[in-house]
Short mmCIF file of C-alpha atoms in Angstrom, two decimals:
data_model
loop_
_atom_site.label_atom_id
_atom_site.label_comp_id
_atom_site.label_asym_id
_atom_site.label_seq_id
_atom_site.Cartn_x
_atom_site.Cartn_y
_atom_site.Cartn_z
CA UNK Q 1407 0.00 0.00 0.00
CA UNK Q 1408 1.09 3.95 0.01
CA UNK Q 1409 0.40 6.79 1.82
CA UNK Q 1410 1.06 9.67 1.16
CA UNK Q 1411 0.05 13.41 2.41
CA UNK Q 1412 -2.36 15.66 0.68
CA UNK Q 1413 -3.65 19.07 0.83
CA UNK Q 1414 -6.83 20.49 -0.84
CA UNK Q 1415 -8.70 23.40 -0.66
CA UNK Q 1416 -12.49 24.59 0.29
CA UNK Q 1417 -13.30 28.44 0.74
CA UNK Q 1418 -9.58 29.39 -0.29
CA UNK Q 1419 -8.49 27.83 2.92
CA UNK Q 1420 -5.99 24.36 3.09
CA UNK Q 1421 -6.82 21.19 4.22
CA UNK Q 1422 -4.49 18.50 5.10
CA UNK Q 1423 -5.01 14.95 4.69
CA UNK Q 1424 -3.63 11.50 4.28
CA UNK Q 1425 -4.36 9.37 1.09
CA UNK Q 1426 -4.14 5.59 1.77
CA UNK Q 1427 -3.92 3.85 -2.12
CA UNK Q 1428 -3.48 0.00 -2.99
CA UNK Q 1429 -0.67 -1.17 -4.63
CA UNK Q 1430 -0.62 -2.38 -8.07
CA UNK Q 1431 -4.36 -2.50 -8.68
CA UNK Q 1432 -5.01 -1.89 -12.62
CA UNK Q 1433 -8.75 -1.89 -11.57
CA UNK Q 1434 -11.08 0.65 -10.36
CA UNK Q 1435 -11.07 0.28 -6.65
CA UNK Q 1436 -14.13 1.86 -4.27
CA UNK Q 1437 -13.21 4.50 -1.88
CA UNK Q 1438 -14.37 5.87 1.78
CA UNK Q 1439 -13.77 8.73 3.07
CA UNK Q 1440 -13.43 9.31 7.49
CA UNK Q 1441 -14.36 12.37 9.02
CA UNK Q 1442 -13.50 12.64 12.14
CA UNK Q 1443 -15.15 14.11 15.27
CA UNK Q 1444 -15.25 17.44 16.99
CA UNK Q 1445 -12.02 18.80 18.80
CA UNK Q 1446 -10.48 15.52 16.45
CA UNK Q 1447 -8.30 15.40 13.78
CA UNK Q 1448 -7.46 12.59 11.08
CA UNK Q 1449 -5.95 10.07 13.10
CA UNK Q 1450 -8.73 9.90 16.38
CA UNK Q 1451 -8.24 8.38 19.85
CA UNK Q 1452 -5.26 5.50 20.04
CA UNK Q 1453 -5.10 5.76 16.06
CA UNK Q 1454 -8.31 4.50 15.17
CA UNK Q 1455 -8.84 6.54 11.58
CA UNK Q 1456 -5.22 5.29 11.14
CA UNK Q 1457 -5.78 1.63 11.13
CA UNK Q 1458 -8.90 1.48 9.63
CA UNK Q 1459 -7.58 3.39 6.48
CA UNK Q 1460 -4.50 0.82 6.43
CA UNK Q 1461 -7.21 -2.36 6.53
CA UNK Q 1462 -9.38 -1.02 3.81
CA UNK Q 1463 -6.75 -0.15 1.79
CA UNK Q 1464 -4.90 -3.89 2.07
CA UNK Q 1465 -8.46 -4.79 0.86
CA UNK Q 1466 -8.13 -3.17 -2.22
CA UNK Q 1467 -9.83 0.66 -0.94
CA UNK Q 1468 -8.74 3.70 -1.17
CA UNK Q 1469 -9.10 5.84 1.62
CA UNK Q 1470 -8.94 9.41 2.30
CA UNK Q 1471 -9.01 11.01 5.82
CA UNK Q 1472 -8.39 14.77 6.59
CA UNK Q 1473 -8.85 17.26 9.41
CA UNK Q 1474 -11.59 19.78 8.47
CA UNK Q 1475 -10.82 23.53 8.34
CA UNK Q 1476 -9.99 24.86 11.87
CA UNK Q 1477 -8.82 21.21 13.23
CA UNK Q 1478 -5.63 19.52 12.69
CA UNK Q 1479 -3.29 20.74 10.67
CA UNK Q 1480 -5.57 22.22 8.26
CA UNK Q 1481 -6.38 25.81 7.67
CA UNK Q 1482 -8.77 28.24 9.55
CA UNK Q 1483 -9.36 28.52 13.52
CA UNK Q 1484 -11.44 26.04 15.29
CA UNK Q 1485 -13.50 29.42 16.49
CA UNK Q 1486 -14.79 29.66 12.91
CA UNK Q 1487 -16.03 25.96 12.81
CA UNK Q 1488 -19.61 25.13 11.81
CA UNK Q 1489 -21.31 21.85 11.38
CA UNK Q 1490 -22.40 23.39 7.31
CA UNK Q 1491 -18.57 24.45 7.66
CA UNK Q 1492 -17.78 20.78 7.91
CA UNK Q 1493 -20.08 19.25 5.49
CA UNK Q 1494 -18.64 21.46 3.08
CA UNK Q 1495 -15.36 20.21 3.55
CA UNK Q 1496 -16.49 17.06 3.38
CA UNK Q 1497 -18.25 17.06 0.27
CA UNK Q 1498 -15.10 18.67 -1.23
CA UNK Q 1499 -13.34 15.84 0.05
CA UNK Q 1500 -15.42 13.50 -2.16
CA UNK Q 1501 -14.72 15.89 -5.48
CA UNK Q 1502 -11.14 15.29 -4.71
CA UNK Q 1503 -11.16 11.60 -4.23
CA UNK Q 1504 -13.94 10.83 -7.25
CA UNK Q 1505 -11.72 12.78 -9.36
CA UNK Q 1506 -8.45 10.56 -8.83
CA UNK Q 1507 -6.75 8.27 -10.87
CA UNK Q 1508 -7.95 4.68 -10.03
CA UNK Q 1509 -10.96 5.56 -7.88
CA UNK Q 1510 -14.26 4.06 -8.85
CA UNK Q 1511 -16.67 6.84 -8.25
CA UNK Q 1512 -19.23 4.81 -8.30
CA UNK Q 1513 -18.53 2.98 -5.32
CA UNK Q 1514 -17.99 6.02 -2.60
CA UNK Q 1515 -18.83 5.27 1.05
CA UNK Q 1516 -18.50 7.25 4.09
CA UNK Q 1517 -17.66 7.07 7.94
CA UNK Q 1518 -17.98 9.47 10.22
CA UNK Q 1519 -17.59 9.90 14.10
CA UNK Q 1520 -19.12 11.31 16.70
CA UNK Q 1521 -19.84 15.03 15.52
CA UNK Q 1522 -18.28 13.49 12.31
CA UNK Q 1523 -20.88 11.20 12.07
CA UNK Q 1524 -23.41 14.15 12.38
CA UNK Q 1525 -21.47 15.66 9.08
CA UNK Q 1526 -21.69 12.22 7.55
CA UNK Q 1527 -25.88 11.90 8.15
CA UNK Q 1528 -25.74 15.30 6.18
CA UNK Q 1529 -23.88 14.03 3.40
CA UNK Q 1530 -25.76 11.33 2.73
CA UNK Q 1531 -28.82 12.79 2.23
CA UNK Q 1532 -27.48 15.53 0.16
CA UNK Q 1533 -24.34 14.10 -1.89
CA UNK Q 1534 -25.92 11.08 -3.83
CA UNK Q 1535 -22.25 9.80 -5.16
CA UNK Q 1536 -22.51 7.92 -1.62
CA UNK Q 1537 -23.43 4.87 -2.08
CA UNK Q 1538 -22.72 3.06 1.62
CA UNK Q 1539 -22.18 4.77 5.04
CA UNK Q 1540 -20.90 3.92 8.33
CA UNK Q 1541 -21.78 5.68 11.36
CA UNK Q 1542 -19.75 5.68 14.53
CA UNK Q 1543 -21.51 6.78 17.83
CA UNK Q 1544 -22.94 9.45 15.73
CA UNK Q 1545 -24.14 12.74 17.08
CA UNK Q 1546 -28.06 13.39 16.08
CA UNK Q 1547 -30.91 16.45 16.56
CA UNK Q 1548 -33.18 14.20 17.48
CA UNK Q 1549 -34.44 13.85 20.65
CA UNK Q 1550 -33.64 17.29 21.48
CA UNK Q 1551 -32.06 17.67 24.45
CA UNK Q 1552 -28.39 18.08 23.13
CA UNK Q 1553 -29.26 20.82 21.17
CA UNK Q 1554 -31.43 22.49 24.05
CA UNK Q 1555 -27.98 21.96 26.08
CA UNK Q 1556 -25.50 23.69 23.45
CA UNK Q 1557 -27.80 27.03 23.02
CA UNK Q 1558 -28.40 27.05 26.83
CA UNK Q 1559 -24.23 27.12 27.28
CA UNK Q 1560 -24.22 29.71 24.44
CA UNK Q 1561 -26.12 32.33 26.38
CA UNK Q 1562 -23.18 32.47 28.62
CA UNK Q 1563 -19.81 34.37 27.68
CA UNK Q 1564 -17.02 32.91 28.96
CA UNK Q 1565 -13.92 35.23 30.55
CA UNK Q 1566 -10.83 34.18 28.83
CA UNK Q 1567 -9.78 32.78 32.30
CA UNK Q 1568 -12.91 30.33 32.71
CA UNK Q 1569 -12.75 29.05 28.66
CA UNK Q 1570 -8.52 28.59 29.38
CA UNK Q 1571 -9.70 26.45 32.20
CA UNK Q 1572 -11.86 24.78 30.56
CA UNK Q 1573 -11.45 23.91 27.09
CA UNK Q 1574 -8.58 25.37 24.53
CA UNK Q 1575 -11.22 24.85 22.25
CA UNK Q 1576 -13.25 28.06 21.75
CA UNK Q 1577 -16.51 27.55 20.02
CA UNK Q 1578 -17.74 30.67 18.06
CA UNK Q 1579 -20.65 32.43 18.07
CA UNK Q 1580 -21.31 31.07 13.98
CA UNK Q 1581 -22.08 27.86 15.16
CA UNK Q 1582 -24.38 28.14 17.74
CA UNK Q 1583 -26.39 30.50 15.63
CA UNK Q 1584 -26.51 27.78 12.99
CA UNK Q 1585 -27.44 25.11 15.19
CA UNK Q 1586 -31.45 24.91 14.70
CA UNK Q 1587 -30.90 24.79 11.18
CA UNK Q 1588 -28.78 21.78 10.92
CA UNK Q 1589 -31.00 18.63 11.13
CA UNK Q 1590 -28.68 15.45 10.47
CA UNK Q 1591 -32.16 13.01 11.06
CA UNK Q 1592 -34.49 14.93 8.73
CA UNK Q 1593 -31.42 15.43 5.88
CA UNK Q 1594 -30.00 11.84 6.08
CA UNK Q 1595 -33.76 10.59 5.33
CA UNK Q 1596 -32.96 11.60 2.36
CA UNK Q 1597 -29.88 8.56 1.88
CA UNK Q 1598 -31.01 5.40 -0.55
CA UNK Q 1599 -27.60 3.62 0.69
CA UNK Q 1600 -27.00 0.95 2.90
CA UNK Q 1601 -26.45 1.81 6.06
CA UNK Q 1602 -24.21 1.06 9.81
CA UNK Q 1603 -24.61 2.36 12.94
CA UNK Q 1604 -22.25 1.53 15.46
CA UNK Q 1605 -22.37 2.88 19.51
CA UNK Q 1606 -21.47 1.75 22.79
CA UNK Q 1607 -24.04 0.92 25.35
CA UNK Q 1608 -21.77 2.89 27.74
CA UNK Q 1609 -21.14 6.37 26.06
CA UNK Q 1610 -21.37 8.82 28.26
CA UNK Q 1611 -20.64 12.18 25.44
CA UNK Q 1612 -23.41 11.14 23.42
CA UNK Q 1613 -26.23 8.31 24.34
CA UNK Q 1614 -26.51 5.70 22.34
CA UNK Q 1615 -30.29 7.15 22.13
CA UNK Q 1616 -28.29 8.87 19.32
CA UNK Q 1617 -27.67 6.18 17.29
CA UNK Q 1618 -30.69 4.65 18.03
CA UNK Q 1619 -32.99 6.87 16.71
CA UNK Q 1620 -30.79 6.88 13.09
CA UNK Q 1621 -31.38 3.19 13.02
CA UNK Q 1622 -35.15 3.41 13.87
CA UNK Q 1623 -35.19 6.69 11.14
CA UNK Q 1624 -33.74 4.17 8.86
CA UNK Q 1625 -35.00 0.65 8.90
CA UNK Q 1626 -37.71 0.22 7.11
CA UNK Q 1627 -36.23 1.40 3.81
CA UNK Q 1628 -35.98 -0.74 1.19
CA UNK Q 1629 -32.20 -0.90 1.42
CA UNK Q 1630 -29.64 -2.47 4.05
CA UNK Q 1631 -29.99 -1.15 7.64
CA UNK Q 1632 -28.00 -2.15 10.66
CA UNK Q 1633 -27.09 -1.00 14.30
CA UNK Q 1634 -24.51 -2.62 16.50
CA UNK Q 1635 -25.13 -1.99 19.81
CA UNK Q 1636 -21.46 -2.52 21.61
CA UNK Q 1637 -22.00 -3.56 25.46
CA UNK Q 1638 -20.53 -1.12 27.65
CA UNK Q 1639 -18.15 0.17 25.11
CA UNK Q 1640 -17.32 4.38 25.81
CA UNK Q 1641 -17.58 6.94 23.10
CA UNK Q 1642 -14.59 6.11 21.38
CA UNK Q 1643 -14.15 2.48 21.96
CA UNK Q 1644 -11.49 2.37 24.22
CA UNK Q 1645 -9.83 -0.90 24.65
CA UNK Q 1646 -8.60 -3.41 21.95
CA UNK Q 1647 -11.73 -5.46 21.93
CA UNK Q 1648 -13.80 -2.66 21.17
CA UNK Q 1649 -11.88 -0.92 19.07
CA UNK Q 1650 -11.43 -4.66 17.06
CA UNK Q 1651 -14.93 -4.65 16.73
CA UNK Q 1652 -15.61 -1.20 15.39
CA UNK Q 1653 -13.01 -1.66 12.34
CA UNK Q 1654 -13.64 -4.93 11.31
CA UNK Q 1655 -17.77 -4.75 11.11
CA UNK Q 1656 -16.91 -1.69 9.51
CA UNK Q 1657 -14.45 -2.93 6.97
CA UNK Q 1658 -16.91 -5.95 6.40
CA UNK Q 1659 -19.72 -3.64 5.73
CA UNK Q 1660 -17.89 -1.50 2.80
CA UNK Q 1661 -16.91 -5.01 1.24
CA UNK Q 1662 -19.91 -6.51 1.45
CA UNK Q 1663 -21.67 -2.84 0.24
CA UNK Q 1664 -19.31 -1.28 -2.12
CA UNK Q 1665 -18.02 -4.74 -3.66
#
């Protein structure tokens, strides 16, 4: 396999990424694409964006996984982030992978996690070049109460002293305004694809309620549908066993989808 960096660009700002190609394939090969979660970057909790990429691509995949604009080393501040910020990145992402050499843009899936997963709902719905997507212990609207929480917090300015205690991490006013517009279970309604949900039964940053309601959103379409319920697994499956399980129902999913 090789890997090498790459850097694109999305609202005249850089984003910088990690291309993980087969070797001497002559064939079209299918491609996914990870977007990570927030405060994340391209390679996630104890590498997890990093091994997955290096399975699916000794499988035959491409795979493509980048920090959005204000993460990572890409471009921008993480003040300026927005959830429509990210799915704009992440749609550009798929331009720039459907338009490489040896990519079969017919056979695109996604994965997204956490906040990521959020972005990824969006871009299902909206980006039909999708044709499979994997959900991990994916943020949703729906039931409410998240939101509720985030534009309670954002009536509240924080001193610089109290958000430098806190969290590094400064959230802009952009994004809260945004929020009641961005509605990852009505968009992704709109997805024909196949697709996985994966949570733990133990995730304390966001419920597996989340996930839950995707799957139940979901189900009765006339395409393939599954959740994976992981017991007592945490929000970013923390130990080998979980973290085993996550990749390789995921990697079996984009064979068995995108084949």
């Amino acid at each position: 396999m090789i890997e090498r960096p790459i850097v694109f660009y999305n609202k005249e700002q850089h984003l910088n990424g990690v291309l993980h190609s087969p070797a001497n394939s002559d064939a079209l090969c299918p491609a996914v694409v990870l977007f990570h979660g927030f405060t994340g970057t391209k390679v996630e909790p104890h590498r997890i964006f990093v091994k997955t990429a290096r399975e699916l691509t000794a499988l035959g995949f491409y795979a493509l996984r980048f920090d959005f604009r204000g993460s990572g080393d890409s471009g921008g501040d993480f003040s300026e982030m927005t959830i429509s910020g990210e799915i704009s990145d992440a749609i550009k992402s798929i331009d720039v992978l459907t338009a490489m050499q040896g990519v079969d843009p017919e056979r695109i899936g996604i994965l997204g996690l956490s906040m990521g997963g959020c972005v990824a709902a969006c871009v299902s719905g909206q980006d039909e070049r999708v044709k499979s997507t994997v959900l991990w212990a994916p943020l949703s609207d729906d039931p409410p109460d998240r939101k509720q929480e985030i534009l309670e917090r954002s009536k509240h300015t924080p001193t610089p002293e109290e958000i430098a205690q806190l969290n590094p991490n400064i959230v802009g006013k952009a994004f809260y305004e945004e929020l009641p517009n961005i509605s990852p279970s009505k968009t992704i309604q709109q997805f024909t694809g196949p697709l996985l949900v994966i949570h733990g039964s133990g995730d304390q940053a966001v419920p597996v309620s989340h996930g839950k309601r995707y799957y139940e959103l979901m189900r009765d379409r006339d395409a393939l549908t599954e959740l994976e319920v992981i017991d007592g697994a945490d929000h970013t499956f923390n130990t080998v066993g979980w973290e085993q399980i996550v990749i390789a129902k995921s990697i079996s999913w984009f064979q068995q989808t995108l084949a």
